[in-house]
XYZ file of C-alpha atoms in Angstrom:
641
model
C 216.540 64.674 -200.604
C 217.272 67.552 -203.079
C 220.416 67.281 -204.855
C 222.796 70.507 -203.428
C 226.162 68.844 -205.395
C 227.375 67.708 -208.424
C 230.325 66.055 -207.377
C 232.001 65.111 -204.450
C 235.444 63.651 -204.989
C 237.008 61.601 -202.362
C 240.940 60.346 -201.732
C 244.380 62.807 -202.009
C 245.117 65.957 -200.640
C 248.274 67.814 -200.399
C 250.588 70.472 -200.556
C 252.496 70.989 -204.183
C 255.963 72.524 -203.611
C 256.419 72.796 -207.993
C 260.220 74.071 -208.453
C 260.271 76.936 -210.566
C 263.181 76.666 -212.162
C 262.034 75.136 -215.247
C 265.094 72.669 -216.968
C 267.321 71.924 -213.873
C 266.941 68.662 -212.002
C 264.931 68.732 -208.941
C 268.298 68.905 -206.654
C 269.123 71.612 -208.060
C 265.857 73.780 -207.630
C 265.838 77.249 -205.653
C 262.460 77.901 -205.294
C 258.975 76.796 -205.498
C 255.798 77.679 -205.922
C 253.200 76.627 -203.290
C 250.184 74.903 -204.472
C 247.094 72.394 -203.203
C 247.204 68.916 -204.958
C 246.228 65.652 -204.875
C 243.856 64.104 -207.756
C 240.649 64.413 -206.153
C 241.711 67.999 -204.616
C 242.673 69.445 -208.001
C 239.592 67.587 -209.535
C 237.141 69.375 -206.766
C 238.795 72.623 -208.029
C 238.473 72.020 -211.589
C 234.888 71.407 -211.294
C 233.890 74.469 -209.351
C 236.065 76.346 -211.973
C 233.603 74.937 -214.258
C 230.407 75.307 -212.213
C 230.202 72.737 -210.910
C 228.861 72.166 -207.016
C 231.875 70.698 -205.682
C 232.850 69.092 -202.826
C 235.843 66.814 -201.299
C 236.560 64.212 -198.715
C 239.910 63.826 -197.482
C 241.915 64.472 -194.256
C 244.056 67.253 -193.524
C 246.627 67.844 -190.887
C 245.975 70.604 -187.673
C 248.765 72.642 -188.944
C 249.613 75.409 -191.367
C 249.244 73.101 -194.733
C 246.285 71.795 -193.535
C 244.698 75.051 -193.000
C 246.068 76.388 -196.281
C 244.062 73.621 -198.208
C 241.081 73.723 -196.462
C 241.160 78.220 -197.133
C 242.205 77.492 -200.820
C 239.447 75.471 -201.271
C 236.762 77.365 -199.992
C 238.559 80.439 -202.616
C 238.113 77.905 -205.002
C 234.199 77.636 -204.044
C 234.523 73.640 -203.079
C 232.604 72.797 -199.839
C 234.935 71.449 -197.298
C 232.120 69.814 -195.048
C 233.897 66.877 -196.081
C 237.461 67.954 -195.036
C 238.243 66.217 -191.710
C 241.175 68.033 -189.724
C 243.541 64.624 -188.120
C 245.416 66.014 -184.948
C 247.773 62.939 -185.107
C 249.144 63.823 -188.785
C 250.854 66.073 -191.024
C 249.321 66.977 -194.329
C 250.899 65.544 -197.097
C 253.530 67.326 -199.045
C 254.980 66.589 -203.003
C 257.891 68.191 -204.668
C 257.961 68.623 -208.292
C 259.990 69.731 -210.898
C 259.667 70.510 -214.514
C 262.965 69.538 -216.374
C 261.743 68.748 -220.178
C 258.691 67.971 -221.676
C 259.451 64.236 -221.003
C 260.603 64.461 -217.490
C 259.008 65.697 -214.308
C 260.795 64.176 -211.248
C 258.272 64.195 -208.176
C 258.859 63.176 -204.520
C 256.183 62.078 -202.561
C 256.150 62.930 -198.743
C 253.388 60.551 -197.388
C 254.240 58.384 -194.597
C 251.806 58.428 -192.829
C 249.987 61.561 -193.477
C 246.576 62.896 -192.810
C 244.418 61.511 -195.947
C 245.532 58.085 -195.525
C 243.866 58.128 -192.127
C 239.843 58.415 -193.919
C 238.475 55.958 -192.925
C 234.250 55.199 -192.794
C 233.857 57.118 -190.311
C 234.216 60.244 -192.280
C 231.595 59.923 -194.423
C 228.016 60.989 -194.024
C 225.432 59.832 -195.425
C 223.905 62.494 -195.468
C 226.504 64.533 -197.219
C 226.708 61.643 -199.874
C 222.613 61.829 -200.161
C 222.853 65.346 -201.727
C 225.604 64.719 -204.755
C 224.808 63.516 -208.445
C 228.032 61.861 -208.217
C 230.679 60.295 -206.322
C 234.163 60.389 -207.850
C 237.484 57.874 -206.094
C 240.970 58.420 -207.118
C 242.747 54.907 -206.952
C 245.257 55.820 -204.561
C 242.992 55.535 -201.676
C 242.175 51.600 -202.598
C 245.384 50.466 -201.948
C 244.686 50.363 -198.035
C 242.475 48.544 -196.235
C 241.199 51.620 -193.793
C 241.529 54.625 -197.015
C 239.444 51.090 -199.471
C 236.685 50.898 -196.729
C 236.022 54.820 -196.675
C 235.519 54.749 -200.554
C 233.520 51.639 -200.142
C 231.141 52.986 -198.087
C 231.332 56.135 -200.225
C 229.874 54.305 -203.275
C 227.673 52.285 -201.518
C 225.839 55.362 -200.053
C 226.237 56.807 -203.725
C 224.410 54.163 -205.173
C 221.735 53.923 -202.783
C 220.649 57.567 -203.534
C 220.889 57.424 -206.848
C 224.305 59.020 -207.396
C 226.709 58.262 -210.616
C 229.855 56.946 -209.450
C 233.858 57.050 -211.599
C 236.866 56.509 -211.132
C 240.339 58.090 -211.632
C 242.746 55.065 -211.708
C 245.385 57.687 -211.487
C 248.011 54.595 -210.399
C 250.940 55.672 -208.735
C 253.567 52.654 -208.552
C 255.552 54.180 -205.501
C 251.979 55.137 -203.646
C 251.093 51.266 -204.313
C 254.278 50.503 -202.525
C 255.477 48.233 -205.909
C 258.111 51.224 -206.267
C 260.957 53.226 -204.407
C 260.277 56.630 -202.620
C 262.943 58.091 -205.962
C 260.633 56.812 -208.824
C 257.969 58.793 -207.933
C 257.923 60.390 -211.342
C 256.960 56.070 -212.212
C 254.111 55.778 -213.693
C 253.820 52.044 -214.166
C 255.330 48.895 -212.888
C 253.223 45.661 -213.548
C 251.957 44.200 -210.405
C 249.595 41.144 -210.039
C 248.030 42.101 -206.519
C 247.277 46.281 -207.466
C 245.745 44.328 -210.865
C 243.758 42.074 -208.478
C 242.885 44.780 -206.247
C 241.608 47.012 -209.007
C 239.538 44.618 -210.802
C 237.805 43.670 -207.801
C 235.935 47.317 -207.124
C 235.541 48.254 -210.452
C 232.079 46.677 -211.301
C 231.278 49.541 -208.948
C 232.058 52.396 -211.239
C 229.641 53.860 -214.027
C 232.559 55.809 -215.703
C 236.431 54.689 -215.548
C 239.064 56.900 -216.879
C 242.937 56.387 -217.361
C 245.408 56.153 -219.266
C 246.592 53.224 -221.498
C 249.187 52.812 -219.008
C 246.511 52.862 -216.290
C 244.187 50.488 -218.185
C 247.317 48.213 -218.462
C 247.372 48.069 -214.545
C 243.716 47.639 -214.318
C 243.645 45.071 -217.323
C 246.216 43.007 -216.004
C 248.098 43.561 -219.804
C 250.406 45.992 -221.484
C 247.864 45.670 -224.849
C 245.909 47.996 -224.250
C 243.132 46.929 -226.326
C 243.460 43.671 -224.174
C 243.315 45.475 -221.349
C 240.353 47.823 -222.131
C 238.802 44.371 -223.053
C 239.908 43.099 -219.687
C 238.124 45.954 -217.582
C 235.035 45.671 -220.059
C 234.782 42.032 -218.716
C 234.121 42.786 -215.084
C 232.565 46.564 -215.302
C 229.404 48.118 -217.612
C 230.708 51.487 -217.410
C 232.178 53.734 -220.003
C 236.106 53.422 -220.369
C 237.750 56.849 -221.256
C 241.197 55.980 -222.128
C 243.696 59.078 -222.944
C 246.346 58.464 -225.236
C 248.424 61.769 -224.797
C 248.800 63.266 -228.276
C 246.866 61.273 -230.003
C 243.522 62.296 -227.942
C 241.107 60.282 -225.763
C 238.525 57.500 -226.509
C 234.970 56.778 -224.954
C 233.731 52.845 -224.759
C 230.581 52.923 -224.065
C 229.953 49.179 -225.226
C 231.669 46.400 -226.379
C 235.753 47.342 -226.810
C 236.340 46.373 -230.978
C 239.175 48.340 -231.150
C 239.727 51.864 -231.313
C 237.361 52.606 -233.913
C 234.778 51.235 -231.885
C 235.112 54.301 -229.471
C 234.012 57.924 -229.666
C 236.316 60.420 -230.003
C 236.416 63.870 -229.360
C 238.595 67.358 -231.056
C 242.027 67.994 -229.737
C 243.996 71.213 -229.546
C 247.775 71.244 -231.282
C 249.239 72.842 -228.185
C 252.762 73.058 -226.416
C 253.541 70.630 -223.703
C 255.482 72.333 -221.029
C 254.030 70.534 -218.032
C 251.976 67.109 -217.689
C 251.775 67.513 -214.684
C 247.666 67.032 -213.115
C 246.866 67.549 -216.809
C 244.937 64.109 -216.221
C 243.236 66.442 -213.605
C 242.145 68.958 -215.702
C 241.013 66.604 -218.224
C 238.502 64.572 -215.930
C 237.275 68.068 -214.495
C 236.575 69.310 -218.120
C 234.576 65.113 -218.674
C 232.818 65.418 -215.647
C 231.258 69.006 -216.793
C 230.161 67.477 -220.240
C 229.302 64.173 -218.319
C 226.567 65.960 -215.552
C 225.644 68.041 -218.065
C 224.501 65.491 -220.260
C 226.454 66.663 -223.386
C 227.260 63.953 -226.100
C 230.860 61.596 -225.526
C 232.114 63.989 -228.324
C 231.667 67.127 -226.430
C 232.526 65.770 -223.085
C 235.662 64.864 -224.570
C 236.524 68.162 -226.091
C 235.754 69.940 -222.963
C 238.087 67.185 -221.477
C 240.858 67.897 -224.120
C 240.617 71.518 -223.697
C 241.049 71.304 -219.884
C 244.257 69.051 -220.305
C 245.561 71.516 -223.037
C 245.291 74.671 -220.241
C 247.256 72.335 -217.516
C 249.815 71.052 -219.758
C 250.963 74.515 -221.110
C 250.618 76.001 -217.400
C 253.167 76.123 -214.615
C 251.313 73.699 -211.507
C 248.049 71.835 -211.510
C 244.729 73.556 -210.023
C 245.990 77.077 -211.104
C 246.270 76.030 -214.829
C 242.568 75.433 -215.113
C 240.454 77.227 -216.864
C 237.201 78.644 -215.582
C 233.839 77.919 -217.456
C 234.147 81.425 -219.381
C 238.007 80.711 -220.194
C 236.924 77.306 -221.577
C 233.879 79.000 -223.911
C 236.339 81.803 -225.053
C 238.837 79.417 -225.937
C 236.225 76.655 -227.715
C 235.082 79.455 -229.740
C 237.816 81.332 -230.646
C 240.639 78.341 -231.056
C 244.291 77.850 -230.717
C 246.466 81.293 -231.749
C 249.805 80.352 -230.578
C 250.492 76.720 -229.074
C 252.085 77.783 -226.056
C 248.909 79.201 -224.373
C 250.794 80.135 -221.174
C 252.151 82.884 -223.792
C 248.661 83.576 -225.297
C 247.938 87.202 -223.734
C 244.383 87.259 -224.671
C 243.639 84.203 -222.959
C 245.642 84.770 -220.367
C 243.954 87.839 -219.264
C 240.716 86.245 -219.612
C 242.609 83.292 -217.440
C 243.611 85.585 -214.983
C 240.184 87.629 -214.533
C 238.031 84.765 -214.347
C 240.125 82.268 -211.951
C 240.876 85.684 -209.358
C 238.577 84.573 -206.503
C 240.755 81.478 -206.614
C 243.650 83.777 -205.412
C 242.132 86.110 -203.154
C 238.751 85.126 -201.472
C 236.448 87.576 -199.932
C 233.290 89.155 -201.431
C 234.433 92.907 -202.951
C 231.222 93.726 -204.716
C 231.345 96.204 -202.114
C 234.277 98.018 -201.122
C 234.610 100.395 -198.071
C 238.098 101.373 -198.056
C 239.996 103.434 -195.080
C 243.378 104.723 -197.257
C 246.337 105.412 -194.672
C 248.726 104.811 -196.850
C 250.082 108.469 -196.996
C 254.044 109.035 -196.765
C 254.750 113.102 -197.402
C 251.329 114.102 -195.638
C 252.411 112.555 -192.270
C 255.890 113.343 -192.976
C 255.025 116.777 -193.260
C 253.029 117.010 -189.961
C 254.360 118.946 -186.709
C 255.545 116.291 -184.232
C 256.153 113.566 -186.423
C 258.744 110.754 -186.308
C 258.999 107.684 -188.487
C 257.935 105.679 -185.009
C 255.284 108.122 -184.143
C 253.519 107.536 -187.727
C 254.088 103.823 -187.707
C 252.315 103.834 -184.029
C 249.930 105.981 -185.149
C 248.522 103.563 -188.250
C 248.517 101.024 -186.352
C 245.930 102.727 -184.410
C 244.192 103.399 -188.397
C 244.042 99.727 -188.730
C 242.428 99.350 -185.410
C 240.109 101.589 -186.168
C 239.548 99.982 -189.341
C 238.932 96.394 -187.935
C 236.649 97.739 -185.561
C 234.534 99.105 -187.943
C 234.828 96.130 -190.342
C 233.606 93.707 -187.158
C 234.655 90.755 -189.434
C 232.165 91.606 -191.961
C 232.879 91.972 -195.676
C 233.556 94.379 -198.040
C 236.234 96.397 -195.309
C 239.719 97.316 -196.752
C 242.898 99.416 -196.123
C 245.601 101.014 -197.715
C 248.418 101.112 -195.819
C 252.448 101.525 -197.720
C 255.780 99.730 -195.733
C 257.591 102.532 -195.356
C 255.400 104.157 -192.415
C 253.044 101.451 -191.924
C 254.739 98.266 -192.182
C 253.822 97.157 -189.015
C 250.043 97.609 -189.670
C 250.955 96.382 -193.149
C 251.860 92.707 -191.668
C 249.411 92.866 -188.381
C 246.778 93.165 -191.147
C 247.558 90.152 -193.748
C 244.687 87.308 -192.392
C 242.185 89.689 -190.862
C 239.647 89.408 -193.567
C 240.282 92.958 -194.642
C 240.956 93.686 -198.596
C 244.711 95.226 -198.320
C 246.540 97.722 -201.391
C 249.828 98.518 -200.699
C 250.902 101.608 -202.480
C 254.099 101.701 -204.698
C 255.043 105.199 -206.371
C 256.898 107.914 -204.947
C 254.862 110.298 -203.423
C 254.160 113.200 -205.451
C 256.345 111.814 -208.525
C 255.915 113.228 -212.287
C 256.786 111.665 -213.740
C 256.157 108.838 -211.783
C 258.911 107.411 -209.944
C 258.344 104.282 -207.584
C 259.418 103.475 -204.015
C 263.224 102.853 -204.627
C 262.829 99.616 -202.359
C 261.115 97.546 -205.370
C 264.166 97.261 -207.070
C 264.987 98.302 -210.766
C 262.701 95.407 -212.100
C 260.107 95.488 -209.345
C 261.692 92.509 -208.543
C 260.749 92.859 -204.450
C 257.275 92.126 -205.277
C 257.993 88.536 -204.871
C 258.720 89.509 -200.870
C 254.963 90.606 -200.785
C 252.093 88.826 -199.026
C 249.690 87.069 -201.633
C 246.823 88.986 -200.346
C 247.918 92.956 -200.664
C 246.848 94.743 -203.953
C 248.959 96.609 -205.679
C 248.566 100.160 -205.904
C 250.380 103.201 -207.968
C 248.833 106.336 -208.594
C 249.811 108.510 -211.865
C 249.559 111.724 -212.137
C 248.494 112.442 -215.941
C 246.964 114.091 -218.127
C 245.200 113.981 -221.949
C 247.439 116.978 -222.965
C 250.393 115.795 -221.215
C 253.317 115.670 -223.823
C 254.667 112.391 -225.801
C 257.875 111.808 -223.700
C 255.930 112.333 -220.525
C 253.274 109.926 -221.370
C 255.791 107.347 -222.682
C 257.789 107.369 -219.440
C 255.225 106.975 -216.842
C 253.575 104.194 -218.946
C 256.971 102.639 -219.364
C 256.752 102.309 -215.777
C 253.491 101.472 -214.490
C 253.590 98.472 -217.610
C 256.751 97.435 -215.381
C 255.207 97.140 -212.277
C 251.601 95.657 -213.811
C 254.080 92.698 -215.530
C 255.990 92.269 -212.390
C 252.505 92.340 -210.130
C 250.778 89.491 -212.404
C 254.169 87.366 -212.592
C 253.756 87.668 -209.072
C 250.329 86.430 -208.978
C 249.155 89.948 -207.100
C 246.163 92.490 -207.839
C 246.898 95.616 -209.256
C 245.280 98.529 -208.305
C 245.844 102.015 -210.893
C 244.771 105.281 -209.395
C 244.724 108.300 -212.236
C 244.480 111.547 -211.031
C 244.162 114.118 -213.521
C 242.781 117.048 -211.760
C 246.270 118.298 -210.137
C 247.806 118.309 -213.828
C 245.293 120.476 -216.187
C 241.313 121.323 -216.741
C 239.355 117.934 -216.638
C 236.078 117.877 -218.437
C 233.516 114.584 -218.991
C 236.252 113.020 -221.407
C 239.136 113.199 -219.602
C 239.619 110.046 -217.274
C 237.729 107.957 -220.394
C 240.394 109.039 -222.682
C 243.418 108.117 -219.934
C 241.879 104.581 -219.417
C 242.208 104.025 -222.741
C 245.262 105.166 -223.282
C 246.557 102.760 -220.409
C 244.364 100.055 -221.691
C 246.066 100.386 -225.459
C 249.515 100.451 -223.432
C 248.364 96.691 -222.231
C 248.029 97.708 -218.867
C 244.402 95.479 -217.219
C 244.133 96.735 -214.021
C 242.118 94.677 -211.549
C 240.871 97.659 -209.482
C 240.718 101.139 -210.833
C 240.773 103.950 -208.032
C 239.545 107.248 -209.471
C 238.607 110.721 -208.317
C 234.805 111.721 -207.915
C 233.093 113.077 -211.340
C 230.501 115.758 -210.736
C 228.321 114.143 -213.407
C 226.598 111.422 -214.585
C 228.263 111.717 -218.147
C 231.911 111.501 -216.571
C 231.366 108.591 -215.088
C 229.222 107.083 -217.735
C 232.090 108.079 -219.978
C 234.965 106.148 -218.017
C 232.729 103.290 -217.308
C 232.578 102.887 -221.013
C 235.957 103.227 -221.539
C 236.777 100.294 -219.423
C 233.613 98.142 -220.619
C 235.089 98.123 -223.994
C 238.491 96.644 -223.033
C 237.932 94.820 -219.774
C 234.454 93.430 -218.666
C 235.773 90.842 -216.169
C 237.653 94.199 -214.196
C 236.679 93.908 -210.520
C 235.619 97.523 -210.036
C 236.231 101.126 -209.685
C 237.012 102.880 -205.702
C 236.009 106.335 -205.780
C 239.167 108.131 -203.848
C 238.688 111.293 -201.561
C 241.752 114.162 -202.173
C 240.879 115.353 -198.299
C 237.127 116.386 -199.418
C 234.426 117.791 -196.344
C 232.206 114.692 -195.616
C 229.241 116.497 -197.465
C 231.249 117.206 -200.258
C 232.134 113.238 -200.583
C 228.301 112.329 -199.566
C 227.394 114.137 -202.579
C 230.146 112.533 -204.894
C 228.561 109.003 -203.751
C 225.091 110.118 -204.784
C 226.774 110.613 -208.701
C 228.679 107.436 -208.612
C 226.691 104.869 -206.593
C 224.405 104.563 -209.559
C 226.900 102.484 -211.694
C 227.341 99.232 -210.653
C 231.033 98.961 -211.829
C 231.677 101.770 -209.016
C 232.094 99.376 -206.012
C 232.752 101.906 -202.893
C 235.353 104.349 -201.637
C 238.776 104.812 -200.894
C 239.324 108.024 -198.319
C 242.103 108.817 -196.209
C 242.402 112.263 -195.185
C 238.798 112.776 -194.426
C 238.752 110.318 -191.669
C 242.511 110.646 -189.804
C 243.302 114.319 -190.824
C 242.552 116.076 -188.105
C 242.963 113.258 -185.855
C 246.433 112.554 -186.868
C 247.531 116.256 -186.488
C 246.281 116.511 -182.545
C 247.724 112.966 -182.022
C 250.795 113.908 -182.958
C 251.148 117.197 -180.569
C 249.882 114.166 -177.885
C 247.017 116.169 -177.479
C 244.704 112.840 -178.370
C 245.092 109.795 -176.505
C 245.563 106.694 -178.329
C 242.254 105.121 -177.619
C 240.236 108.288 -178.664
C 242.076 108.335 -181.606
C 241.120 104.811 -182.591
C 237.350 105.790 -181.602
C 236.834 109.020 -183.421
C 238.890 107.646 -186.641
C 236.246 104.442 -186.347
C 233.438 106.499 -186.148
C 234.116 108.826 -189.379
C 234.763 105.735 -191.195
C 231.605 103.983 -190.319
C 229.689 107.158 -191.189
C 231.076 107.159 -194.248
C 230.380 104.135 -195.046
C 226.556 104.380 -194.195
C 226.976 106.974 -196.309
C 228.478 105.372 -199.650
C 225.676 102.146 -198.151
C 222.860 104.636 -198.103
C 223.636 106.677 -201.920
C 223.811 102.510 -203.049
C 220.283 101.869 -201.676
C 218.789 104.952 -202.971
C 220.543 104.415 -206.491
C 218.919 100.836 -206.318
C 215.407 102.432 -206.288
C 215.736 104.460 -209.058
C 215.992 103.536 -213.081
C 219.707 100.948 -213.275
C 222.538 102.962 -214.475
């Protein structure tokens, strides 16, 4: 059977509440972050982060936090074949806190929950046939229903040919040998998890812990002892990290710590240890199924604990594969890498999919997110235009059929109601934030001085601000309204949402080929990375070659360009497509006007029922978007832009 996995990691999964108020006690926290955990969760992430074909086993419970893991994964790229819903149980939940870089208390809530319910029945052979490896977390081998599931799980491994580690990862508290308050404990000595441990771990071709770890499995607080101790009953390599000091490989016989290979570290900040152990087994396993030397597999290790110990929460500290290479190669700049904006934007671009799922390589957007237009149109009320984009996002979804590539903008003024009725349809969402008509720009008054509101909005809209500027426009001007969309990009990535900048330069002054390349770089030197840039239809080739360029040269990982409409004839747009669907960084369309104009207008006088509203609204936005599908298919023919 052909091998479609590289790993598939089998134990924890859970919900990470991490307080974010970093140097209180855990009593004292106000907030948290919400995160998936559990070792062999944040290990299935860190692989596929890496390239890895990942997958996990573990139960989850038929509720909210269940589903959450099981979407976040699949965001993450891990398979979730493996992911068994339990109807009986709640998904597991942990609290953490970050008080100093010795202390991070941690409460476990796991009575009972979902993953300690695996048992053999959930695993497949045939899902095991088709990975290189098989990775356990020890957690899961101190019960006698979670020890037969992993059992089996080697067994299978072993049978087709599959390597097989282990991540001691010993929790005292989880073992039962410690209180449901020490969960930040970890290590008390105990004979029978000693016992336990040494019994399955002849099983294992690779065994990694640390020395307090080893001194659990060992049976002895001398570590060398210990290491010696494991060597007795198991032919695997040892890995033992030692914090600061690095991490070891023993491949053979344990002479002390000379007798291991060693790999570089990084002189970095700790600010969180938190699933650092994580990262670093994701970063081995890479170097491990790729064959690389004990040296490189432990550098790639190292590197991969750096990220997560310098990072706020586990999985989304870890680096992707292109993250790790940049950083490799270019090396440590400042040790607190949380703080490093270079890598962090490379960070951020690369882990995005991780955040918001979907495939937006093509992007047909329906923009209703219009304030002073509707405002402005006889028969309006603020009720009448809410109703009436609600019937927009109908429209939209009808189109979109639950395929991808289907978005909306839609602001929460007007719209809110469509705003919210859209978050978890599958459609990509930007919700606009400037003042309508502003110049300079001014933004909505209800995201607070610091854009501090943004933390109110779903995960999944896109935020949006368009800027009316100009090349010529004078020093003061420029400063101010890049003053303020630098606000609200810092305020969108603290918030871990997608910013979306929309230039328009045409209702300023003259534009020419140069133009929008010479704003994008001026926002670019400003430090400004959009995620999505939205700008109006060039008439040439040269224009958009030009502005293409422009954002090559400071941001290749940017998701794409939308091509916007300013209330352009169909033809007029169909032509604009032809000219822009022949760069691949142009992704689709964003049109409003166009498509509910004239709709909106004889709704409003009630002269359109709601239902041909939605109909005729779905229709122009379909055509358009066999439109912008048709100029992509006809640009594919001819020579690659």
């Amino acid at each position: 059977m052909s091998k479609t996995l590289d790993v598939i990691t089998i134990g924890r999964s859970s919900v990470d509440l991490y307080g974010q108020q970093v140097g209180g006690r855990l009593e004292d926290m106000g907030s948290f972050a919400k995160y998936i955990g559990g070792s062999p969760t944040n290990i299935a992430c860190g692989t596929a982060r890496l390239g890895l074909r990942s997958a996990v086993i573990t139960r989850v419970g038929d509720e909210h936090m269940g589903r959450f893991i099981r979407e976040q994964l699949a965001r993450e790229g891990v398979d979730t074949r493996g992911v068994a819903t339990d109807p009986e149980r709640l998904t597991a939940l942990v609290l953490l806190g970050i008080r100093d870089e010795d202390s991070f208390p941690l409460i476990f809530y796991r009575e009972n929950c979902a993953d300690m319910a695996l048992s053999e029945d959930d695993i497949d052979e045939g899902f095991i046939a088709r990975t290189r490896s098989v990775l356990a977390t020890g957690t899961h081998l101190s019960h006698p229903r979670t020890e037969a599931a992993v059992l089996k799980a080697l067994e299978l491994a072993r049978q087709h040919g599959a390597q097989t580690a282990l991540d001691i990862d010993y929790r005292p508290n989880l073992w039962g040998v410690a209180g449901h308050g020490e969960g930040e404990s970890r290590f008390v000595a105990s004979a029978s998890v000693t016992a336990k441990l040494q019994s399955t771990l002849h099983l294992f071709d690779l065994i990694v812990g640390t020395e307090e770890e080893f001194h659990i499995a060992g049976g002895t607080t001398d570590t060398i002892a210990a290491l010696r101790a494991v060597r007795a009953v198991s032919d695997g390599t040892l890995v033992c990290k030692r914090g600061a000091a690095g991490a070891v490989a023993f491949e053979g016989a344990i002479e002390g710590w000379d007798s291991g290979q060693t790999g570089p570290g990084f002189p970095i900040e700790v600010f969180n240890v938190l699933g650092a152990g994580d990262g670093f087994f994701s970063g081995l396993m890479k170097g491990w199924l790729d064959g690389e030397s004990w040296p490189r597999a432990l550098e790639y290790a190292n590197a991969c604990g750096a990220f997560a110990v310098s990072r706020h929460g586990c999985t989304p500290a870890y680096p992707s594969l292109t993250e790790l290479e940049f950083f490799l190669n270019r090396g440590v700049i400042r040790p607190d890498l949380r703080n490093d904006a270079e890598l962090e934007q490379v960070h951020w671009a690369t882990n995005r999919q991780g955040r918001m799922g979907g495939d937006w390589s093509t992007m047909r957007v329906f923009a209703f997110d219009h304030r002073a237009q509707f405002e402005e149109m006889p028969g309006y009320t603020p009720e009448k235009g809410g109703a009436f984009k609600e019937l927009c996002l109908k429209a939209a979804l009808r189109v979109a059929d639950g395929k991808p590539g289907h978005g909306i903008l839609c602001d929460n003024r007007i719209g809110r109601r469509a705003l919210h009725a859209a978050s978890g349809s599958g459609l990509w969402i930007g919700r606009p934030c400037e003042w309508p008509g502003s110049r300079p720009l001014q933004l909505e008054p209800d995201l607070g001085p610091d854009c501090g509101t943004l933390s109110e909005w779903a995960r999944e809209n896109v935020v949006k601000v368009l800027c009316f500027c100009h090349p010529d426009d004078d020093a003061e001007t420029r400063a101010m309204q890049e003053a303020t969309v630098s606000r609200l990009f810092t305020a969108a990535r603290r918030n871990g949402l997608e910013f979306l900048l929309e230039v328009i330069p045409s209702k300023v002054g003259p534009v020419d080929d140069d133009t929008t390349a010479t704003l994008i770089r001026q926002f670019y030197a400003a430090g400004i990375f959009p995620d999505w840039w939205k700008l109006e239809p060039m008439k040439t080739r040269e224009g958009w070659a030009n502005a293409i360029a422009a954002i090559e040269e400071h941001d290749r990982y940017t998701r794409g360009i939308v091509v916007l409409g300013l209330d352009a004839p169909e033809a007029e747009l169909a032509a604009s497509f032809r000219v822009a669907a022949g760069f691949d960084l142009v992704k689709g369309f964003a049109v409003g006007r166009t498509i509910f104009g004239e709709i909106a207008r004889a709704w409003l006088k009630g002269e359109l029922p709601d239902e041909d509203a939605v109909t005729q609204m779905a229709e122009r936005f379909a055509r358009l978007s066999g439109i912008w599908d048709k100029a992509r298919e006809m640009a594919a023919q001819e020579e690659p832009a």
